GROMACS .gro file of C-alpha atoms in nm:
model
  269
    1MET     CA    1   6.108  12.171   4.904
    2THR     CA    2   6.114  12.547   4.840
    3ARG     CA    3   6.441  12.714   4.937
    4VAL     CA    4   6.375  13.051   5.106
    5GLY     CA    5   6.594  13.347   5.196
    6VAL     CA    6   6.480  13.626   5.428
    7MET     CA    7   6.584  13.987   5.369
    8GLY     CA    8   6.579  14.205   5.679
    9ALA     CA    9   6.617  13.896   5.895
   10GLY     CA   10   6.729  14.098   6.197
   11GLY     CA   11   6.412  14.307   6.217
   12ARG     CA   12   6.103  14.220   6.414
   13MET     CA   13   5.915  14.093   6.112
   14GLY     CA   14   6.224  13.928   5.966
   15ARG     CA   15   6.283  13.725   6.280
   16ALA     CA   16   5.921  13.610   6.282
   17VAL     CA   17   5.944  13.511   5.914
   18CYS     CA   18   6.264  13.312   5.975
   19ARG     CA   19   6.091  13.117   6.249
   20ALA     CA   20   5.774  13.056   6.046
   21VAL     CA   21   5.967  12.938   5.739
   22ALA     CA   22   6.190  12.712   5.946
   23ASP     CA   23   5.887  12.554   6.114
   24ASP     CA   24   5.705  12.481   5.786
   25PRO     CA   25   5.777  12.127   5.658
   26GLU     CA   26   5.731  12.238   5.295
   27LEU     CA   27   5.993  12.514   5.316
   28ASP     CA   28   6.368  12.525   5.373
   29LEU     CA   29   6.521  12.839   5.528
   30VAL     CA   30   6.858  12.862   5.356
   31CYS     CA   31   6.976  13.215   5.433
   32ALA     CA   32   6.913  13.519   5.652
   33VAL     CA   33   7.030  13.849   5.505
   34ASP     CA   34   7.068  14.173   5.699
   35PRO     CA   35   7.355  14.425   5.682
   36ASP     CA   36   7.292  14.525   6.043
   37LEU     CA   37   7.318  14.177   6.191
   38SER     CA   38   7.618  14.129   6.416
   39PRO     CA   39   7.746  13.775   6.481
   40ASP     CA   40   7.588  13.779   6.828
   41GLU     CA   41   7.252  13.895   6.692
   42ALA     CA   42   7.264  13.630   6.420
   43GLY     CA   43   7.268  13.367   6.690
   44SER     CA   44   6.956  13.510   6.851
   45VAL     CA   45   6.771  13.526   6.517
   46LEU     CA   46   6.839  13.161   6.447
   47ALA     CA   47   6.818  13.030   6.805
   48GLY     CA   48   6.637  12.699   6.813
   49ILE     CA   49   6.617  12.668   6.434
   50ASP     CA   50   6.735  12.321   6.342
   51SER     CA   51   6.878  12.406   6.004
   52ASP     CA   52   7.204  12.498   5.838
   53VAL     CA   53   7.122  12.862   5.761
   54ALA     CA   54   7.375  13.097   5.603
   55VAL     CA   55   7.384  13.447   5.751
   56GLY     CA   56   7.526  13.752   5.580
   57ALA     CA   57   7.488  14.114   5.475
   58ASP     CA   58   7.497  14.074   5.097
   59ILE     CA   59   7.199  13.994   4.875
   60GLU     CA   60   7.429  13.771   4.669
   61LEU     CA   61   7.387  13.520   4.952
   62LEU     CA   62   7.053  13.434   4.789
   63ALA     CA   63   7.240  13.312   4.481
   64ARG     CA   64   7.511  13.133   4.677
   65THR     CA   65   7.252  12.937   4.878
   66GLU     CA   66   7.035  12.873   4.569
   67ALA     CA   67   6.727  13.035   4.723
   68SER     CA   68   6.428  13.022   4.492
   69VAL     CA   69   6.216  13.269   4.694
   70ALA     CA   70   6.324  13.583   4.878
   71VAL     CA   71   6.101  13.733   5.148
   72ASP     CA   72   6.162  14.104   5.203
   73PHE     CA   73   6.073  14.300   5.517
   74THR     CA   74   6.325  14.583   5.508
   75VAL     CA   75   6.281  14.952   5.420
   76ALA     CA   76   6.154  15.094   5.092
   77GLU     CA   77   6.489  15.202   4.948
   78ALA     CA   78   6.650  14.865   5.015
   79ALA     CA   79   6.344  14.667   4.905
   80MET     CA   80   6.340  14.842   4.566
   81GLN     CA   81   6.700  14.738   4.505
   82HIS     CA   82   6.625  14.385   4.620
   83MET     CA   83   6.325  14.356   4.387
   84ARG     CA   84   6.531  14.457   4.084
   85TRP     CA   85   6.800  14.208   4.184
   86CYS     CA   86   6.543  13.929   4.218
   87ALA     CA   87   6.384  14.014   3.883
   88SER     CA   88   6.721  14.000   3.707
   89HIS     CA   89   6.848  13.689   3.888
   90GLY     CA   90   6.540  13.468   3.855
   91VAL     CA   91   6.450  13.464   4.226
   92HIS     CA   92   6.083  13.493   4.318
   93ALA     CA   93   6.010  13.778   4.561
   94VAL     CA   94   5.753  13.812   4.839
   95VAL     CA   95   5.756  14.171   4.961
   96GLY     CA   96   5.592  14.309   5.273
   97THR     CA   97   5.794  14.630   5.287
   98THR     CA   98   5.571  14.938   5.264
   99GLY     CA   99   5.637  15.289   5.138
  100ILE     CA  100   5.735  15.175   4.786
  101PRO     CA  101   5.606  15.423   4.524
  102PRO     CA  102   5.334  15.289   4.291
  103GLU     CA  103   5.528  15.403   3.984
  104PHE     CA  104   5.822  15.188   4.093
  105LEU     CA  105   5.596  14.886   4.137
  106ALA     CA  106   5.465  14.936   3.784
  107ASP     CA  107   5.820  14.962   3.649
  108VAL     CA  108   5.966  14.663   3.832
  109GLY     CA  109   5.648  14.466   3.766
  110ALA     CA  110   5.728  14.491   3.396
  111GLU     CA  111   6.075  14.352   3.470
  112PHE     CA  112   5.926  14.051   3.649
  113ALA     CA  113   5.680  14.003   3.361
  114ARG     CA  114   5.968  13.985   3.113
  115GLY     CA  115   6.171  13.742   3.321
  116VAL     CA  116   6.130  13.400   3.481
  117ALA     CA  117   6.076  13.519   3.839
  118ASN     CA  118   5.748  13.641   3.988
  119CYS     CA  119   5.664  13.878   4.272
  120VAL     CA  120   5.389  13.909   4.533
  121VAL     CA  121   5.368  14.247   4.707
  122ALA     CA  122   5.126  14.300   4.994
  123PRO     CA  123   5.095  14.596   5.230
  124ASN     CA  124   4.949  14.360   5.489
  125PHE     CA  125   4.985  13.984   5.519
  126ALA     CA  126   4.727  13.937   5.795
  127ILE     CA  127   4.433  13.757   5.637
  128GLY     CA  128   4.194  13.946   5.865
  129ALA     CA  129   4.331  14.275   5.730
  130VAL     CA  130   4.274  14.158   5.374
  131LEU     CA  131   3.913  14.079   5.463
  132MET     CA  132   3.879  14.419   5.636
  133MET     CA  133   3.984  14.593   5.314
  134ARG     CA  134   3.739  14.384   5.113
  135PHE     CA  135   3.452  14.461   5.351
  136ALA     CA  136   3.535  14.834   5.332
  137GLU     CA  137   3.536  14.812   4.955
  138LEU     CA  138   3.193  14.648   4.958
  139ALA     CA  139   3.048  14.912   5.191
  140ALA     CA  140   3.192  15.218   5.014
  141PRO     CA  141   2.920  15.266   4.748
  142TYR     CA  142   2.640  15.252   5.006
  143MET     CA  143   2.756  15.499   5.272
  144ASP     CA  144   2.775  15.878   5.255
  145SER     CA  145   3.126  15.935   5.389
  146ALA     CA  146   3.425  15.751   5.535
  147GLU     CA  147   3.751  15.806   5.718
  148ILE     CA  148   4.041  15.571   5.794
  149VAL     CA  149   4.232  15.556   6.121
  150GLU     CA  150   4.544  15.340   6.118
  151LEU     CA  151   4.748  15.272   6.432
  152HIS     CA  152   5.096  15.123   6.446
  153HIS     CA  153   5.395  15.083   6.678
  154ASP     CA  154   5.622  15.383   6.719
  155GLY     CA  155   5.898  15.221   6.514
  156LYS     CA  156   5.704  15.232   6.187
  157LEU     CA  157   5.876  15.479   5.956
  158ASP     CA  158   5.612  15.556   5.691
  159ALA     CA  159   5.272  15.718   5.733
  160PRO     CA  160   5.004  15.656   5.637
  161SER     CA  161   5.048  15.282   5.619
  162GLY     CA  162   5.041  15.093   5.292
  163THR     CA  163   4.725  14.921   5.412
  164ALA     CA  164   4.549  15.255   5.463
  165LEU     CA  165   4.655  15.379   5.120
  166LEU     CA  166   4.536  15.063   4.948
  167THR     CA  167   4.209  15.066   5.143
  168ALA     CA  168   4.138  15.422   5.034
  169ASP     CA  169   4.224  15.337   4.672
  170ARG     CA  170   3.988  15.041   4.670
  171MET     CA  171   3.706  15.230   4.838
  172GLY     CA  172   3.735  15.512   4.585
  173ALA     CA  173   3.745  15.269   4.293
  174ALA     CA  174   3.438  15.085   4.428
  175ARG     CA  175   3.237  15.409   4.439
  176LEU     CA  176   3.340  15.502   4.088
  177ALA     CA  177   3.253  15.156   3.955
  178ALA     CA  178   2.912  15.171   4.122
  179GLU     CA  179   2.855  15.526   3.993
  180ALA     CA  180   2.786  15.629   4.351
  181GLY     CA  181   2.941  15.970   4.299
  182PRO     CA  182   3.236  16.125   4.478
  183TRP     CA  183   3.267  16.140   4.854
  184PRO     CA  184   3.132  16.473   4.982
  185ALA     CA  185   3.384  16.752   5.035
  186ASP     CA  186   3.509  16.811   5.387
  187ARG     CA  187   3.301  17.091   5.540
  188THR     CA  188   3.565  17.187   5.795
  189THR     CA  189   3.659  17.552   5.741
  190THR     CA  190   3.898  17.613   6.031
  191GLU     CA  191   4.176  17.386   6.156
  192VAL     CA  192   4.269  17.517   6.499
  193VAL     CA  193   4.564  17.276   6.488
  194ALA     CA  194   4.716  17.236   6.142
  195GLY     CA  195   4.667  16.889   5.997
  196VAL     CA  196   4.411  16.782   6.257
  197ARG     CA  197   4.178  16.652   5.983
  198GLY     CA  198   4.445  16.414   5.859
  199GLY     CA  199   4.552  16.367   5.500
  200ALA     CA  200   4.322  16.312   5.204
  201GLY     CA  201   4.379  15.993   5.006
  202ALA     CA  202   4.207  15.850   4.701
  203GLU     CA  203   3.879  16.025   4.618
  204GLY     CA  204   3.921  16.246   4.924
  205VAL     CA  205   3.906  15.976   5.194
  206HIS     CA  206   4.066  16.125   5.507
  207MET     CA  207   4.336  15.915   5.674
  208HIS     CA  208   4.476  15.953   6.025
  209SER     CA  209   4.797  15.788   6.150
  210VAL     CA  210   4.867  15.701   6.513
  211ARG     CA  211   5.214  15.590   6.629
  212LEU     CA  212   5.243  15.462   6.986
  213PRO     CA  213   5.457  15.210   7.175
  214GLY     CA  214   5.265  14.896   7.262
  215LEU     CA  215   5.072  14.884   6.935
  216VAL     CA  216   5.146  14.641   6.652
  217ALA     CA  217   4.918  14.702   6.350
  218HIS     CA  218   4.556  14.818   6.363
  219GLN     CA  219   4.312  14.989   6.129
  220GLU     CA  220   3.952  15.096   6.133
  221VAL     CA  221   3.739  15.233   5.854
  222ILE     CA  222   3.452  15.445   5.984
  223PHE     CA  223   3.155  15.502   5.752
  224GLY     CA  224   2.883  15.756   5.813
  225ALA     CA  225   2.533  15.800   5.669
  226THR     CA  226   2.213  15.965   5.784
  227GLY     CA  227   2.127  15.830   6.129
  228GLN     CA  228   2.388  15.553   6.127
  229SER     CA  229   2.754  15.459   6.118
  230LEU     CA  230   2.947  15.146   6.031
  231THR     CA  231   3.295  15.060   6.159
  232VAL     CA  232   3.513  14.787   6.007
  233ARG     CA  233   3.822  14.723   6.221
  234HIS     CA  234   4.114  14.484   6.222
  235ASP     CA  235   4.368  14.440   6.502
  236ALA     CA  236   4.695  14.250   6.479
  237TYR     CA  237   4.820  14.197   6.835
  238ASP     CA  238   5.125  13.994   6.744
  239ARG     CA  239   5.343  13.954   6.436
  240SER     CA  240   5.250  13.588   6.426
  241SER     CA  241   4.921  13.708   6.272
  242PHE     CA  242   5.107  13.789   5.949
  243MET     CA  243   5.279  13.454   5.911
  244PRO     CA  244   4.998  13.246   5.749
  245GLY     CA  245   4.971  13.507   5.473
  246VAL     CA  246   5.348  13.522   5.425
  247LEU     CA  247   5.374  13.144   5.399
  248MET     CA  248   5.079  13.135   5.159
  249ALA     CA  249   5.254  13.386   4.933
  250VAL     CA  250   5.587  13.201   4.949
  251LYS     CA  251   5.419  12.881   4.836
  252ALA     CA  252   5.207  13.049   4.566
  253VAL     CA  253   5.447  13.300   4.410
  254ALA     CA  254   5.597  13.056   4.160
  255GLN     CA  255   5.250  13.007   4.006
  256ARG     CA  256   5.165  13.381   3.991
  257PRO     CA  257   5.317  13.521   3.668
  258GLY     CA  258   5.459  13.871   3.684
  259MET     CA  259   5.359  14.084   3.982
  260THR     CA  260   5.062  14.025   4.212
  261ILE     CA  261   4.952  14.309   4.441
  262GLY     CA  262   4.780  14.201   4.761
  263LEU     CA  263   4.665  13.862   4.889
  264ASP     CA  264   4.313  13.888   4.746
  265ALA     CA  265   4.392  13.683   4.438
  266LEU     CA  266   4.556  13.413   4.651
  267LEU     CA  267   4.245  13.398   4.870
  268GLY     CA  268   4.008  13.397   4.573
  269LEU     CA  269   3.845  13.727   4.672
   0.00000   0.00000   0.00000
């Protein structure tokens, strides 16, 4: 049975991961780590979980409980420290924290490659979102222009989302590989409100971020061409939608040498 520790256990995603891991018969939740967890809050995180789970603020709890996999849903600065710790201590890492710079991922990926632990990093663990990115990638060479609108709850700290950034990267790469030429330049000449056209990502794909209470995680990619449009959209209405992907990564990470970015390889896409 795989022994699992959860970093950021007190957050909304962390609590959901603790529950999902505890309910999976192939996994053993051995520790919940969060520096902001008070004793009272720890009880609510683990309520109903029939397991002897250690709770603490220190990442060293992973070593003390002999966790073989750490799941991280924290913030970028903390996650980067946690990834280096896992790489140097032989603990596999499954990371859903977004906002981590690509150059850091390349650097720490080399550390995992040199060691015995592996890492899976995914900006989105919802399998529907992975398929949405793949469909957008397939459509990119055939349409004349595209924009991305991503919508999240008002507690999300980074914008645009990691999913939007990766989608734009993959769409741009697909056009280059197909020799479809660059996306056309934006013809807007006057922004009455500064920034209204959003930010330009890979190959000039415009991205727009919405932050509102009541939302969870949503994204649409809107393609345009002469006389037609195509919209590819994914909606996550509850954090339970991410759990099958998280559990898949936890079970697969030991067989994925070095660093794996995204769930595509795990799904065979």
